[in-house]
PDB file of C-alpha atoms in Angstrom:
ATOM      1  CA  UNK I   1      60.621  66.431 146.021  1.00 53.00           C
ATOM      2  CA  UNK I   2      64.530  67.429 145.206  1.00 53.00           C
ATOM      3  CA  UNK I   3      65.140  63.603 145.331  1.00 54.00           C
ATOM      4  CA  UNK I   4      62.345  62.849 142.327  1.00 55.00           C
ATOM      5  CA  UNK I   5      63.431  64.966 140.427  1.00 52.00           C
ATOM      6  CA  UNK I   6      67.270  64.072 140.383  1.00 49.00           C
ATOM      7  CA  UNK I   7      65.926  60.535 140.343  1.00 50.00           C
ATOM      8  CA  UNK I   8      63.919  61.252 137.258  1.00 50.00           C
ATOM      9  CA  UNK I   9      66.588  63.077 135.418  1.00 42.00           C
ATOM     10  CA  UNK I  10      68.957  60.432 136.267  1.00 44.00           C
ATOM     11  CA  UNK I  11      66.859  57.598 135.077  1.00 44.00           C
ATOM     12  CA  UNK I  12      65.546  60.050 131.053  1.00 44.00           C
ATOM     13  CA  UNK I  13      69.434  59.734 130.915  1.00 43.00           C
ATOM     14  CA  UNK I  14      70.549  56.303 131.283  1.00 42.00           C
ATOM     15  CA  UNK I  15      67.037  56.027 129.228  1.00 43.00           C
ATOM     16  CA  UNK I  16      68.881  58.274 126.184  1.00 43.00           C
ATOM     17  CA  UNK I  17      72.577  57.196 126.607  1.00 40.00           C
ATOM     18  CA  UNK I  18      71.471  53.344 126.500  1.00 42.00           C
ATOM     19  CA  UNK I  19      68.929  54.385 123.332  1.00 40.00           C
ATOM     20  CA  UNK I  20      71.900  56.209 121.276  1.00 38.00           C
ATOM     21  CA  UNK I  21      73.992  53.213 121.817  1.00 40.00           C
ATOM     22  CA  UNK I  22      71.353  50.829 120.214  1.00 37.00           C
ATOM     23  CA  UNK I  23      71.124  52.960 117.629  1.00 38.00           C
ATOM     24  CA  UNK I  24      74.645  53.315 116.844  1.00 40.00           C
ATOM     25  CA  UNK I  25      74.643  49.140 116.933  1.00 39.00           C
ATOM     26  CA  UNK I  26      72.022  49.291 114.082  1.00 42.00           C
ATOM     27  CA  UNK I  27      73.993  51.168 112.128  1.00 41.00           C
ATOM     28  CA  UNK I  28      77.111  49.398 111.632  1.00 41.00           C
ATOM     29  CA  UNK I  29      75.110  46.404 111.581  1.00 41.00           C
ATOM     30  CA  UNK I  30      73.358  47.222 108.646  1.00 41.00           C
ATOM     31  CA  UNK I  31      76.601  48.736 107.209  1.00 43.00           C
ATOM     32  CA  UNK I  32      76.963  47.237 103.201  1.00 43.00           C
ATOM     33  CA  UNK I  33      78.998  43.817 103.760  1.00 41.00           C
ATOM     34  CA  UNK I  34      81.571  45.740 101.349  1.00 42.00           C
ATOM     35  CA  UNK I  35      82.276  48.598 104.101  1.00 41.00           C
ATOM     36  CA  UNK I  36      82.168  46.092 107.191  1.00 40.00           C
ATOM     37  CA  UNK I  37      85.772  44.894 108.283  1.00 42.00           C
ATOM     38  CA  UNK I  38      87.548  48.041 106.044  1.00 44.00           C
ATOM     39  CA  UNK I  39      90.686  49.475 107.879  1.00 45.00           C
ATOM     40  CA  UNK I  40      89.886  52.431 109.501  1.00 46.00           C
ATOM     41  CA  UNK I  41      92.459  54.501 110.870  1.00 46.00           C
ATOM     42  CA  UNK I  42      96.088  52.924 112.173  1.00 44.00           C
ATOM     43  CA  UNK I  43      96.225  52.000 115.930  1.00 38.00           C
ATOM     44  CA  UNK I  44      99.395  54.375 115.923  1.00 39.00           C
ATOM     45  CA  UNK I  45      98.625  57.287 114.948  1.00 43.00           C
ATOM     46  CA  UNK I  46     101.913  58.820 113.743  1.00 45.00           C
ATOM     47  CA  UNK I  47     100.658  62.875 113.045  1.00 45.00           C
ATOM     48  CA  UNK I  48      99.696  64.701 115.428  1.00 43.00           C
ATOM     49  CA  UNK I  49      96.313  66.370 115.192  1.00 46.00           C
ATOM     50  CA  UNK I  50      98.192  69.675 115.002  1.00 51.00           C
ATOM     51  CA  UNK I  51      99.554  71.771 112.041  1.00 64.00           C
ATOM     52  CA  UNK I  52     102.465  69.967 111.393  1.00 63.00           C
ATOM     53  CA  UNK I  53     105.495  73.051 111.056  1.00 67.00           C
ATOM     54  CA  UNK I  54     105.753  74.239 107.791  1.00 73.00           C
ATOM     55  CA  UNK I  55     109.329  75.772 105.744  1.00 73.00           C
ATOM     56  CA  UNK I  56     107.724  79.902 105.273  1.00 72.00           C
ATOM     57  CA  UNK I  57     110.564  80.000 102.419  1.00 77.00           C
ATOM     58  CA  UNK I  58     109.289  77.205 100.460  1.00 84.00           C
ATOM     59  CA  UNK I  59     105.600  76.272 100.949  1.00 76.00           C
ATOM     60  CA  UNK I  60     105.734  72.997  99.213  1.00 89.00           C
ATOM     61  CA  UNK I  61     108.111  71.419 101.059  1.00 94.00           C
ATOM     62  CA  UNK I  62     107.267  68.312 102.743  1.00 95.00           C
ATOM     63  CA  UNK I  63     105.897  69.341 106.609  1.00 94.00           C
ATOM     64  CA  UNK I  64     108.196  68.317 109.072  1.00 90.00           C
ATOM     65  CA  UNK I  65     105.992  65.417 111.580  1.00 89.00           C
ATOM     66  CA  UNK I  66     104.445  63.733 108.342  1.00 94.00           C
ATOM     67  CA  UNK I  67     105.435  60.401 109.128  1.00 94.00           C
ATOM     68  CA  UNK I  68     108.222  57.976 107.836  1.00 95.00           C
ATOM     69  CA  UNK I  69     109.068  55.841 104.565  1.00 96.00           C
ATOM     70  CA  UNK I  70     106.799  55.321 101.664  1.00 98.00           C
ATOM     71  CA  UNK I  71     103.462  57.641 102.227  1.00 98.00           C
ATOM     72  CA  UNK I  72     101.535  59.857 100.532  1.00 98.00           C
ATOM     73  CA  UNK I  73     100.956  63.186 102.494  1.00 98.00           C
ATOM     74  CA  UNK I  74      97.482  65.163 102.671  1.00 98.00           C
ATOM     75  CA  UNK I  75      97.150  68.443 104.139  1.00 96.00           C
ATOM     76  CA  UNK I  76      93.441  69.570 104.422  1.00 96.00           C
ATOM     77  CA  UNK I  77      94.584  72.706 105.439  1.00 93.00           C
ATOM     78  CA  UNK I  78      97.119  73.575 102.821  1.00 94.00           C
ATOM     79  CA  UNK I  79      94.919  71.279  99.951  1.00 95.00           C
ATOM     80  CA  UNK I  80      97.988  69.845  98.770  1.00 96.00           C
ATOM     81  CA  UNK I  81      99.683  66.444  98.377  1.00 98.00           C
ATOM     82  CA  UNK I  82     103.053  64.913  98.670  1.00 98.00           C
ATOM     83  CA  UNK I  83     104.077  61.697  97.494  1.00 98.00           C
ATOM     84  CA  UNK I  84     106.936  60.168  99.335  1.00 98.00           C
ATOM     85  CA  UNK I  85     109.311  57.433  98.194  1.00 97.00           C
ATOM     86  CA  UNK I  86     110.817  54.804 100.979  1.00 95.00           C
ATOM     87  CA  UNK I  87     113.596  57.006 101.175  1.00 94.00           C
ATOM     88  CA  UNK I  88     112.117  59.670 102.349  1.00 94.00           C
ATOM     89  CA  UNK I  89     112.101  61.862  99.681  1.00 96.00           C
ATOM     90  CA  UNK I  90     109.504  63.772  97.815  1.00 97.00           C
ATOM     91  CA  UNK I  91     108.548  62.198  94.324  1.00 97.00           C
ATOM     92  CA  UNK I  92     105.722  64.965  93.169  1.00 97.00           C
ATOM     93  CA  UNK I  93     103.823  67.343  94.986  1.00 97.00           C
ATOM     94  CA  UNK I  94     100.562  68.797  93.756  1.00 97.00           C
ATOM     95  CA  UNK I  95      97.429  71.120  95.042  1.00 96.00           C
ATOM     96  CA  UNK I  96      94.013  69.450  94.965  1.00 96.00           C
ATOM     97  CA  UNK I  97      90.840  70.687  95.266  1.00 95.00           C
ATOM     98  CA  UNK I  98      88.783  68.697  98.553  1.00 95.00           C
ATOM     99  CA  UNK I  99      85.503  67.353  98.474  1.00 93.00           C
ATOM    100  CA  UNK I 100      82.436  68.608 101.194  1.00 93.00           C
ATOM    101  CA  UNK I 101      84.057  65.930 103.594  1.00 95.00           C
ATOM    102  CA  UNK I 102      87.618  65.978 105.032  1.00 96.00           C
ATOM    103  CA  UNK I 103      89.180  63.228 106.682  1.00 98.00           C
ATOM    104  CA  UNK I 104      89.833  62.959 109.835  1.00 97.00           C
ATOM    105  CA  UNK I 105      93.881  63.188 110.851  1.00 97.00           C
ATOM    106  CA  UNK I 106      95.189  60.479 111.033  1.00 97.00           C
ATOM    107  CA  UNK I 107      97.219  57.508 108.984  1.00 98.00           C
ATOM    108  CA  UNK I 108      95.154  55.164 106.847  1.00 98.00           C
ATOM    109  CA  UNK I 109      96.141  52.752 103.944  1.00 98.00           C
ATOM    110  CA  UNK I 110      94.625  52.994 100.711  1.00 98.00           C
ATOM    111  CA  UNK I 111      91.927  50.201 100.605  1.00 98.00           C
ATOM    112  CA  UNK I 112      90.723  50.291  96.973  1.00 98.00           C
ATOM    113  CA  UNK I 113      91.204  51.834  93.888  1.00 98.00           C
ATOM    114  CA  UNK I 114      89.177  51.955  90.080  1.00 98.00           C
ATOM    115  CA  UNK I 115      90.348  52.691  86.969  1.00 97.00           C
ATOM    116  CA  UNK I 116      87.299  55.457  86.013  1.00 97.00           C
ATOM    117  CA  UNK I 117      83.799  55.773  87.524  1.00 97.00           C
ATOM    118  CA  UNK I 118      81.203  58.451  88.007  1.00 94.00           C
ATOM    119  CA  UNK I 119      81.893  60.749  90.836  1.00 91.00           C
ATOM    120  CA  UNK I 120      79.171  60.961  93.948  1.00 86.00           C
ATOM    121  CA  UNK I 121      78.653  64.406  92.037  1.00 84.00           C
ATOM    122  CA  UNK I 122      77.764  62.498  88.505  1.00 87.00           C
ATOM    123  CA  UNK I 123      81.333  63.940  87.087  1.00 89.00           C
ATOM    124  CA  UNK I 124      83.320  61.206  85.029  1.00 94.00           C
ATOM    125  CA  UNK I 125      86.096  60.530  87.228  1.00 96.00           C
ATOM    126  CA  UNK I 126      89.390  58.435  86.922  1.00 97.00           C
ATOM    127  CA  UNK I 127      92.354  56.845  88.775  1.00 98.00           C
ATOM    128  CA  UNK I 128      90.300  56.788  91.869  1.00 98.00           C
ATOM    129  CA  UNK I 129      92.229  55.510  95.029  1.00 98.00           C
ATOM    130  CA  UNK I 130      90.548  55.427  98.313  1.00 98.00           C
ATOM    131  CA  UNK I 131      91.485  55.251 101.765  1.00 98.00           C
ATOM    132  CA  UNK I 132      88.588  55.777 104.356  1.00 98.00           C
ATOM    133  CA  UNK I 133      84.979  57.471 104.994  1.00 97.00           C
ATOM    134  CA  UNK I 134      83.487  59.531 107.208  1.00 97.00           C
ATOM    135  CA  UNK I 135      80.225  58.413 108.043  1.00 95.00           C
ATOM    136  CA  UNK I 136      78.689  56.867 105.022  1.00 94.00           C
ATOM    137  CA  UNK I 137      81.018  59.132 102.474  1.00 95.00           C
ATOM    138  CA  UNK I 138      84.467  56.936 101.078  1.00 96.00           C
ATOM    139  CA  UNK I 139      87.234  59.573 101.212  1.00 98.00           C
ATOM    140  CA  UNK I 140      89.718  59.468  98.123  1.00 98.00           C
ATOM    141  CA  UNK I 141      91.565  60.969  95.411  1.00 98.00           C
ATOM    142  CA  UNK I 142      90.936  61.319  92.053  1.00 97.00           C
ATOM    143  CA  UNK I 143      91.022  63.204  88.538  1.00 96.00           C
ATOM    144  CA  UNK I 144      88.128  64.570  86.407  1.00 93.00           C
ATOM    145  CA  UNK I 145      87.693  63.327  83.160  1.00 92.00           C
ATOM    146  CA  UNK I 146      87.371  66.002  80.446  1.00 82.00           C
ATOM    147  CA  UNK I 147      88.474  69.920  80.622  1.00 60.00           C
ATOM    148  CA  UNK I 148      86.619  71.474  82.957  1.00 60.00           C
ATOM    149  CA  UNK I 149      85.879  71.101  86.180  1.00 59.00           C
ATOM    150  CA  UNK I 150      83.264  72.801  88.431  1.00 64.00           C
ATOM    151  CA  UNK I 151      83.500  73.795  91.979  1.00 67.00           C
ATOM    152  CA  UNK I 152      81.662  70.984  94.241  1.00 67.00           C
ATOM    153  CA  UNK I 153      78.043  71.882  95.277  1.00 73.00           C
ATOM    154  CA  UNK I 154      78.147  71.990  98.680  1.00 76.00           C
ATOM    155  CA  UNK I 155      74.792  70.554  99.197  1.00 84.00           C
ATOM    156  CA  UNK I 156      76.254  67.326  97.957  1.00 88.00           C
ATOM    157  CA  UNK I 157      78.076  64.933 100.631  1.00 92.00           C
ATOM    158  CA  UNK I 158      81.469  64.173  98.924  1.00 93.00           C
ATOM    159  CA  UNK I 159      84.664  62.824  99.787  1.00 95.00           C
ATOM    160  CA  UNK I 160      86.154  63.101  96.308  1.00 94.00           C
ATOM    161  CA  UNK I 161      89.553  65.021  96.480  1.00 96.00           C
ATOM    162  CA  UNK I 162      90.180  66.160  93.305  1.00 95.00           C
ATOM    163  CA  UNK I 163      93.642  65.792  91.061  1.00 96.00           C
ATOM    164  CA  UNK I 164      94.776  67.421  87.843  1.00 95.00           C
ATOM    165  CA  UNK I 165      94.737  64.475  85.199  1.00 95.00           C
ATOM    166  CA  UNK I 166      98.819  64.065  85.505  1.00 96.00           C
ATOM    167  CA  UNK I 167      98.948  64.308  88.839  1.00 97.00           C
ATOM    168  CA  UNK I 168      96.302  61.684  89.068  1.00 97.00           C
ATOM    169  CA  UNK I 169      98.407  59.358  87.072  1.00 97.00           C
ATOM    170  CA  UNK I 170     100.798  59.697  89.737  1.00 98.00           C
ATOM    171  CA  UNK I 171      98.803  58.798  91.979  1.00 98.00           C
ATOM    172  CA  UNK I 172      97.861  55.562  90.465  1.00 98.00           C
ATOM    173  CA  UNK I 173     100.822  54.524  89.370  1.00 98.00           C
ATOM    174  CA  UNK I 174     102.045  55.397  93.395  1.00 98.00           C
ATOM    175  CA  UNK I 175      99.211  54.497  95.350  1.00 98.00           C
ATOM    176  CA  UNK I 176      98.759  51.445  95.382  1.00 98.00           C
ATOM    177  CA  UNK I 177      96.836  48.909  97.938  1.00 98.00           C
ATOM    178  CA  UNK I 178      98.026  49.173 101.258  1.00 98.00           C
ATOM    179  CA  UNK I 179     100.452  52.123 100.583  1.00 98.00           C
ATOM    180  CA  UNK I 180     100.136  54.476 104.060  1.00 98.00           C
ATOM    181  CA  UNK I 181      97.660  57.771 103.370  1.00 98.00           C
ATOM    182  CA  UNK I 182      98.709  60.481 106.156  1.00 98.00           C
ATOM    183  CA  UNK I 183      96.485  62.835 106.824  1.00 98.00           C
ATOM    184  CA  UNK I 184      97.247  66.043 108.734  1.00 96.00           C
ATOM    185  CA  UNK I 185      95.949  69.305 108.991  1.00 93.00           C
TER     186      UNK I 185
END
C-alpha cells in the first residue's frame, strides 16, 4: 500500500510541475509582440545582490561595487540615483520616490524612452526612460507633470520611479538608449 501511495504522489507531481510549465509557455507566448525579444537583464551581472558598502560620512556618495563607466545607479534600498559619466565620476545624484514594483538587482540597459505620457496611475508624467518589467509592469523613471504629487496607491501595480522635474531632465538628457541601468539594493 506504501508503494501506491509514493507512486501516486510521484505521478500528481510530475502531473503539476509539467502543468506549470505549459502554463508559463502560454504566457510569454501571448506576451504583446512589443515586450517579446526586450533585453532583460545582462548575462554578467556586475552587482552583487548584496548592499553594496556605503561612505557613513557622506550618504550620497556613489556605493562602492556599482559597476564601471557610463551608468546610472539605482538603489531600492536607499531610493536614490546616481548618474555616472564614462569617467567614473558622479554627474547628479537625486532621491526618488519608487513605484509598488522594484526591480530586480541586476544591470539592464534602458530600452525606451517618451517624451510625456500618462502614468499606470493616470498622473501626467514626463521624460519617461525605461529599462525592464517585472512580470507584466515596465520598470522606469520619470517626473510628474504639475506641482503636486501624491503618494502611489498601493493597490495599483506600478513600476514608475518617480523624479523631481530637474532631475528628470537629467535623466533624459543622460539616459539615453542603451545607456547601462544598475540596479542594487
Amino acid at each position: 500500500m506504501a508503494g501506491t501511495s509514493a507512486g501516486i504522489v510521484a505521478g500528481l507531481t510530475a502531473a503539476a510541475v509539467g502543468a506549470v510549465g505549459f502554463l508559463a509557455y502560454q504566457a510569454s507566448a501571448a506576451a504583446p509582440a512589443g515586450l517579446r525579444g526586450l533585453p532583460g537583464p545582462s548575462a554578467s551581472p556586475a552587482v552583487a545582490a548584496t548592499k553594496a558598502p556605503r561612505d557613513k560620512r557622506n550618504p550620497t556618495a556613489l556605493p562602492i561595487g556599482s559597476g564601471r563607466g557610463e551608468r546610472v545607479v539605482y538603489s531600492v534600498d536607499d531610493d536614490r540615483v546616481w548618474l555616472v559619466g564614462p569617467n567614473g565620476r558622479v554627474q547628479h545624484t537625486f532621491r526618488v520616490r519608487p513605484g509598488s514594483v522594484d526591480p530586480l538587482p541586476d544591470t539592464y540597459e534602458v530600452t525606451s524612452r517618451s517624451n510625456a505620457i500618462t502614468g499606470t496611475d493616470g498622473t501626467p508624467v514626463e521624460h519617461v526612460v525605461r529599462f525592464t518589467s517585472v512580470g507584466d509592469v515596465v520598470v522606469g523613471f520619470s517626473a510628474a507633470v504639475g506641482e503636486t504629487v501624491s503618494a502611489p496607491d498601493p493597490s495599483v501595480k506600478t513600476g514608475g520611479i518617480r523624479e523631481e522635474r530637474r532631475d528628470g531632465e537629467e535623466m533624459w538628457k543622460f539616459a539615453t538608449i542603451g545607456v547601462r541601468v544598475v540596479v542594487i539594493r
